[in-house]
Coordinates of C-alpha atoms in Angstrom, one line a residue:
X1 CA 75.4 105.7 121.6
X2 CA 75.4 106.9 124.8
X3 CA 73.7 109.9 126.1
X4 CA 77.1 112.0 127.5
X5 CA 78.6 111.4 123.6
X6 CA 75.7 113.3 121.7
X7 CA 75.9 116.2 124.5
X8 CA 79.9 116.4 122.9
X9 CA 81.2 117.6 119.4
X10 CA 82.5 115.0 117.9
X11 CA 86.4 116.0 117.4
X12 CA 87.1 113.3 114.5
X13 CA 84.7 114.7 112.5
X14 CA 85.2 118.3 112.8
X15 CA 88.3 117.5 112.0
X16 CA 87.9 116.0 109.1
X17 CA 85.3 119.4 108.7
X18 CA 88.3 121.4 109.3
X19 CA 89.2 121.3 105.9
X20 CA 85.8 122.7 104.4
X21 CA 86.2 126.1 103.1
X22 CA 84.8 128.5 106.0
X23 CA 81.2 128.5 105.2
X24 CA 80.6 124.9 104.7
X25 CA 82.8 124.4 107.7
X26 CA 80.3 126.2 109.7
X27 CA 77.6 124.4 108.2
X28 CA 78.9 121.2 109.2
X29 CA 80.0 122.1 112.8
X30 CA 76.0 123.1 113.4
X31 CA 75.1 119.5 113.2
X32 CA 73.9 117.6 116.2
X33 CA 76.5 116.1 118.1
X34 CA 75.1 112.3 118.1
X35 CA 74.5 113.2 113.9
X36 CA 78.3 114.1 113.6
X37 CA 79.4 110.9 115.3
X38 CA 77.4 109.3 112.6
X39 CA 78.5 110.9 109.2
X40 CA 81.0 108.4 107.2
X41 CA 81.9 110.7 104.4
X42 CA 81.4 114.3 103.6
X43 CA 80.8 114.4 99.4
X44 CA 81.4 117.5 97.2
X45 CA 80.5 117.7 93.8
X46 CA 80.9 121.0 91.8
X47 CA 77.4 122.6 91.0
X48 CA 75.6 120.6 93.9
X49 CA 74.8 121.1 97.8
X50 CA 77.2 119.5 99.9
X51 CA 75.7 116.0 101.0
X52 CA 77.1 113.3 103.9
X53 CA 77.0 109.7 104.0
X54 CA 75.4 108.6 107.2
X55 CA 75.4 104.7 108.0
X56 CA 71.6 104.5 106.4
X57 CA 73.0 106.6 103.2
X58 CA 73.7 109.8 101.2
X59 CA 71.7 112.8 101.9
X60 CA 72.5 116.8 101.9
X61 CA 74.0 118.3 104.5
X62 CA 71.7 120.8 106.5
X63 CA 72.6 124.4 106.3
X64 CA 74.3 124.0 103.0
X65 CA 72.0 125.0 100.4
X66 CA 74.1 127.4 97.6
X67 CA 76.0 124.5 95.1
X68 CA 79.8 123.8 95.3
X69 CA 82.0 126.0 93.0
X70 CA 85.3 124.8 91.4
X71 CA 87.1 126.9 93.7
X72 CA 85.8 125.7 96.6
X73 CA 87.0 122.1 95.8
X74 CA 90.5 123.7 94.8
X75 CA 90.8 125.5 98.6
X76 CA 89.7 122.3 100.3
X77 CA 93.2 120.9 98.2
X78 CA 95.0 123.6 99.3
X79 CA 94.1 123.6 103.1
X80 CA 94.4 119.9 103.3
X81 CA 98.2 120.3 102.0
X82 CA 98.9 123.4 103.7
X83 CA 98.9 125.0 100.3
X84 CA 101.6 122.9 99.2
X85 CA 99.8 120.1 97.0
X86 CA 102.8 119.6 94.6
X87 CA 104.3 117.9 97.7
X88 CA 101.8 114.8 97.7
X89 CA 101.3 114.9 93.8
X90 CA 102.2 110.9 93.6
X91 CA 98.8 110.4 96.1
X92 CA 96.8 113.0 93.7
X93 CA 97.5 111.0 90.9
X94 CA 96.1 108.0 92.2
X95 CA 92.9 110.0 93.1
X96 CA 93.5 110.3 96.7
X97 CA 95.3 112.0 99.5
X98 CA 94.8 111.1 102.8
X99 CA 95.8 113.7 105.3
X100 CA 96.6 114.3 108.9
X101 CA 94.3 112.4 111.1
X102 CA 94.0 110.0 109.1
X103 CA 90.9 111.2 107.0
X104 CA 91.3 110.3 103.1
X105 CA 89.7 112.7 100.2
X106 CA 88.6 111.1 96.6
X107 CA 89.5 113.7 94.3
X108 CA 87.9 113.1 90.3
X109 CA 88.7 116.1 87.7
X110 CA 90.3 116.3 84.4
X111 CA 93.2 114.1 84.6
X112 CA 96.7 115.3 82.9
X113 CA 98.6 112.3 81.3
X114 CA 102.1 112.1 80.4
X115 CA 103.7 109.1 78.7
X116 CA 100.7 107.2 79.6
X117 CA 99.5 107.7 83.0
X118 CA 98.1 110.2 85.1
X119 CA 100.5 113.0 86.2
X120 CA 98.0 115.3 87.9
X121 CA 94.6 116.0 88.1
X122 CA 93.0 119.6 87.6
X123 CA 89.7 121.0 87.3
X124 CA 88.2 118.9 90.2
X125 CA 85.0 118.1 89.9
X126 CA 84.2 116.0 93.2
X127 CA 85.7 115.3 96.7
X128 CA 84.7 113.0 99.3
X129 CA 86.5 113.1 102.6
X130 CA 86.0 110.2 104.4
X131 CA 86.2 110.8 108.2
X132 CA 89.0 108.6 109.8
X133 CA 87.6 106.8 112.7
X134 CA 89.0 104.1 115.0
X135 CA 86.2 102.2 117.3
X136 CA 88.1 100.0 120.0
X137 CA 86.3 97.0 120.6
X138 CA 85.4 96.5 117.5
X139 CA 88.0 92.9 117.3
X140 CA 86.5 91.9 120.5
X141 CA 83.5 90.9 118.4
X142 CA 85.5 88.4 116.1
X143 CA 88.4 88.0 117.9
X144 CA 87.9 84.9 120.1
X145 CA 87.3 83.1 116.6
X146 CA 90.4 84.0 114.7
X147 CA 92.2 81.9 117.5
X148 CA 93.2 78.6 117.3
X149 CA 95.1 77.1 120.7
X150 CA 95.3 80.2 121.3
X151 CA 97.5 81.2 118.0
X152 CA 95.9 84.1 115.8
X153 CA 95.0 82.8 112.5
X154 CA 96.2 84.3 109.0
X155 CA 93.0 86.1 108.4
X156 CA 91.1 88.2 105.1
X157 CA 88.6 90.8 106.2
X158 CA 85.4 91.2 103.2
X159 CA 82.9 93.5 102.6
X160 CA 81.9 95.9 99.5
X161 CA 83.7 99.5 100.2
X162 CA 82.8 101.5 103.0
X163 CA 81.3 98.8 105.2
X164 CA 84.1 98.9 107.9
X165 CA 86.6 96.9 106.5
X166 CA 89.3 99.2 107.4
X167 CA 88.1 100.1 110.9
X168 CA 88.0 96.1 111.9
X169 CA 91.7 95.7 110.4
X170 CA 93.0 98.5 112.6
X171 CA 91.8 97.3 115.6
X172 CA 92.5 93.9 115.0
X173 CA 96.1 95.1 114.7
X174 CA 96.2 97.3 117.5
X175 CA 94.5 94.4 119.8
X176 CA 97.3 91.9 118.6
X177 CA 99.7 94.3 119.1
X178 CA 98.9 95.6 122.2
X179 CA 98.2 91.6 123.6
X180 CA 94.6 91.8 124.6
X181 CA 93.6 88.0 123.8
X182 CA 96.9 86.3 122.8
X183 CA 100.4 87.7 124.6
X184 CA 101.8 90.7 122.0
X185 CA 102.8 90.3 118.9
X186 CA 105.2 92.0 116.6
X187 CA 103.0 93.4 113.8
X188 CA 104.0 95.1 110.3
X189 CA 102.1 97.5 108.7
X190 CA 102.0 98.3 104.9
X191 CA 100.1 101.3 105.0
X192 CA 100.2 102.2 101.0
X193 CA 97.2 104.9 101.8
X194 CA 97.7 105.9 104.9
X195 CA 94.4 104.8 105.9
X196 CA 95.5 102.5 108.9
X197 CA 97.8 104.0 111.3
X198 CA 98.2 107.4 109.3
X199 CA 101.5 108.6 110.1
X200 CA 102.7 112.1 110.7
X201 CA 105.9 113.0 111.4
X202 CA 106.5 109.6 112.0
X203 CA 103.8 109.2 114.5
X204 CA 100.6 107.1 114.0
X205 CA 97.6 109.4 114.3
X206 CA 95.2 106.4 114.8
X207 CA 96.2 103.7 117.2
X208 CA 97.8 100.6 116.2
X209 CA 99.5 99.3 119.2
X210 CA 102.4 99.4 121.5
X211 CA 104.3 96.9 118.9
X212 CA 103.5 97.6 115.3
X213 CA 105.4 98.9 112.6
X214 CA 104.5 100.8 110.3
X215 CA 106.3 101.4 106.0
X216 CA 103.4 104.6 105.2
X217 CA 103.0 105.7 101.2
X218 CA 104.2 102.6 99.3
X219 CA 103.3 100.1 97.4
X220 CA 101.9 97.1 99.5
X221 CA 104.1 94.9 97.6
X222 CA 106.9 96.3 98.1
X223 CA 105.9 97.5 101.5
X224 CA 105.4 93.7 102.9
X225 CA 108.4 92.8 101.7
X226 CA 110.0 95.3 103.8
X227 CA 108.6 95.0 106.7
X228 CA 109.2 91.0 105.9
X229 CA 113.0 91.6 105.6
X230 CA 113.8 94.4 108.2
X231 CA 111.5 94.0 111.0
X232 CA 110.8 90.6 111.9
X233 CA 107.3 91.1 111.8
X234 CA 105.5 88.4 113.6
X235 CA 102.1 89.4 112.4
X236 CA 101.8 91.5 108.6
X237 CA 98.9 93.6 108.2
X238 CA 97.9 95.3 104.9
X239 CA 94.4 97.1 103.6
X240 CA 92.6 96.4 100.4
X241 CA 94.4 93.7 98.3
X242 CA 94.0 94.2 95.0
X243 CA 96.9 93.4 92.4
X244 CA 98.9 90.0 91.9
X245 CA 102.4 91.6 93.4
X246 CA 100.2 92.3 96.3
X247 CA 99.2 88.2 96.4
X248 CA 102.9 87.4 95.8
X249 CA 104.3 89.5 98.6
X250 CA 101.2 87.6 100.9
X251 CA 102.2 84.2 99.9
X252 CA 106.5 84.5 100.6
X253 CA 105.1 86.0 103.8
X254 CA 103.1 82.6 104.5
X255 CA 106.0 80.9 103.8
X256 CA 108.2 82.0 106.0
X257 CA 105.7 81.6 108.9
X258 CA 104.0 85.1 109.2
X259 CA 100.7 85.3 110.0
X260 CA 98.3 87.9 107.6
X261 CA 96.1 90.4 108.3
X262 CA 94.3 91.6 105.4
X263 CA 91.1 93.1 103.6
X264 CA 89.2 92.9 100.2
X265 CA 86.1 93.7 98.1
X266 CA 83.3 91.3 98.1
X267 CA 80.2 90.5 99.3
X268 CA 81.1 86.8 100.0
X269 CA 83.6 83.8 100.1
X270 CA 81.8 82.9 97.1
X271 CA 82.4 85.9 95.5
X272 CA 86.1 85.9 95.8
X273 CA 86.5 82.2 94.6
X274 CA 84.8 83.4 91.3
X275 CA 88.1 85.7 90.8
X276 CA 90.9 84.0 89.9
X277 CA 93.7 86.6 91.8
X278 CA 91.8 85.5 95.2
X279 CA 91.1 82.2 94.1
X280 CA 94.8 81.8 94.2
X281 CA 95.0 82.6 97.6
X282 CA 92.5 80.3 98.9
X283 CA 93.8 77.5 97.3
X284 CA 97.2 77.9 98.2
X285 CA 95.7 77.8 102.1
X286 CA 97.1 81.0 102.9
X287 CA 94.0 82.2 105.3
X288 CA 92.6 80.0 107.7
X289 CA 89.5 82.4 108.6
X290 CA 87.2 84.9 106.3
X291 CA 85.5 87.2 108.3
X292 CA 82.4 88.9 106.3
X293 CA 81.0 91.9 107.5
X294 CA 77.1 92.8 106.7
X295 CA 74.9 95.7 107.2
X296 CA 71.5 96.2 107.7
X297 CA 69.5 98.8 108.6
X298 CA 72.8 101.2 109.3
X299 CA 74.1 98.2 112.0
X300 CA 77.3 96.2 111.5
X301 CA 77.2 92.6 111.8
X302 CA 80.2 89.6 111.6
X303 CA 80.5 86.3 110.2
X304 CA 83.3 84.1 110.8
X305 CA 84.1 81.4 108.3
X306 CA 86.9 78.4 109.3
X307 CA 88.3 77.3 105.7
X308 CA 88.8 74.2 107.1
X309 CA 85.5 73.5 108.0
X310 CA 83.2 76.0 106.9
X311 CA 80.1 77.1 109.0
X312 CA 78.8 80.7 107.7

């Protein structure tokens, strides 16, 4: 980090702070500059201090002794959805809701079922609001691997949560689309979280290139499949692949000649051969590079496997 950057606020992160009822949001703002550039997630959990996740862990957040009430957890909701949380109930129920910017608050409570599943959650008892960042440059770093005559390779991004997955995949999409290494591509974005290019009014807050589009709030099965259909999509990108439609949607994409970009939880390539929904996948030859990101000591590092000749 450079010297010039700590002397600045950090505005990603006070954005993200923006949404802290006022006296934690003052709390917050007091940090060091270079500290706020650091923080990952701000956590709130109902009769505790407010703590933040920096790259080294969790700790409390200075300044913010008294414990989080109910109703503080409630307001957060309420400024986040500008009072109008009935409008992004089908997020809330899948314990999320990821807002403008980009940033994405956990929500646990009591859950409210009807015929089954969740309807809506009340009496919140934790939030974490994970700050939204992009870091260019960060493909650079893996980029030159992924290629192969100079043709980007289908490829699946792994880590456990929170180790960058998501911040790689974004700028591996805007690099591809924008055509720094290979010439542009066409790329397609199932954003089912809003996590990756987070949309707003129809304009991605986080950039994702010159040539990407983008299907925001549904399903990534049904989102691919979309984006497969309409757009034309050279390159298909999607975050966190988790359920068999998802694996489906991946595999007609392969067929038809579309080149992946994708992420998923594990610590290894050994790890996600153990599990048969990703085991599919590598058998069926549908990536051609696994790039596994470690951490140590708060630092980021890459590892770049070729399936057809493995080297990591």
């Amino acid at each position: 980090m450079n010297g010039r950057a700590e002397q600045e606020p950090d505005p990603r992160f006070l954005q993200a702070a923006g949404l802290l009822p006022s006296r934690l949001r003052r709390a917050a703002g007091a940090l060091p500059y270079g500290e706020q550039r650091r923080v990952e997630e701000l956590r709130l959990r109902a009769g505790q201090p407010v703590t933040a996740v920096w790259p080294e862990g969790e700790r409390p957040l200075p300044g913010c002794g008294e414990n989080v009430c109910g109703s503080e957890l409630h307001q957060i909701i309420e400024i986040a959805t500008q009072a109008s949380a009935h409008t992004v109930l089908d997020r809330v129920r899948n314990g999320f809701v990821t807002v403008r910017g980009g940033h994405r608050i956990g929500i646990c409570g009591s859950a409210v079922m009807k015929d089954g599943a969740v309807s809506n959650l009340r009496q919140l008892s934790s939030l974490s609001i994970r700050v939204a960042r992009a870091v260019p440059g960060a493909a650079g770093q893996v980029l030159d691997e992924l290629l192969e005559d100079g043709r980007l390779q289908s490829t699946l991004i792994l880590s456990p949560p929170g180790w960058g997955k998501t911040t790689l995949l974004r700028d591996l999409i805007r690099t591809v689309s924008d055509g720094a290494g290979p010439p542009p591509m066409r790329v397609g974005v199932a954003d089912e979280r809003g996590e990756l290019a987070a949309l707003y009014d129809g304009v991605p807050q986080l950039d994702v290139g010159r040539h990407t589009d983008v299907m925001d709030g549904c399903p990534k099965e049904a989102g691919l499949l979309m984006l497969l259909r309409g757009m034309n999509p050279q390159v298909l990108a999607a975050d966190e692949i988790t359920a068999p439609g998802d694996c489906a949607a991946l595999e007609m994409a392969a067929n038809c000649g579309v080149t992946l970009l994708t992420t998923a939880h594990g610590e290894s390539l050994g790890d996600l051969e153990s599990r048969p929904l990703y085991r599919r996948l590598l058998e069926q030859n549908i990536f051609r590079r696994v790039v596994t990101i470690r951490r140590e000591n708060g630092a980021r590092s890459y590892c770049v496997t070729r399936l057809e000749g493995r080297r990591c």
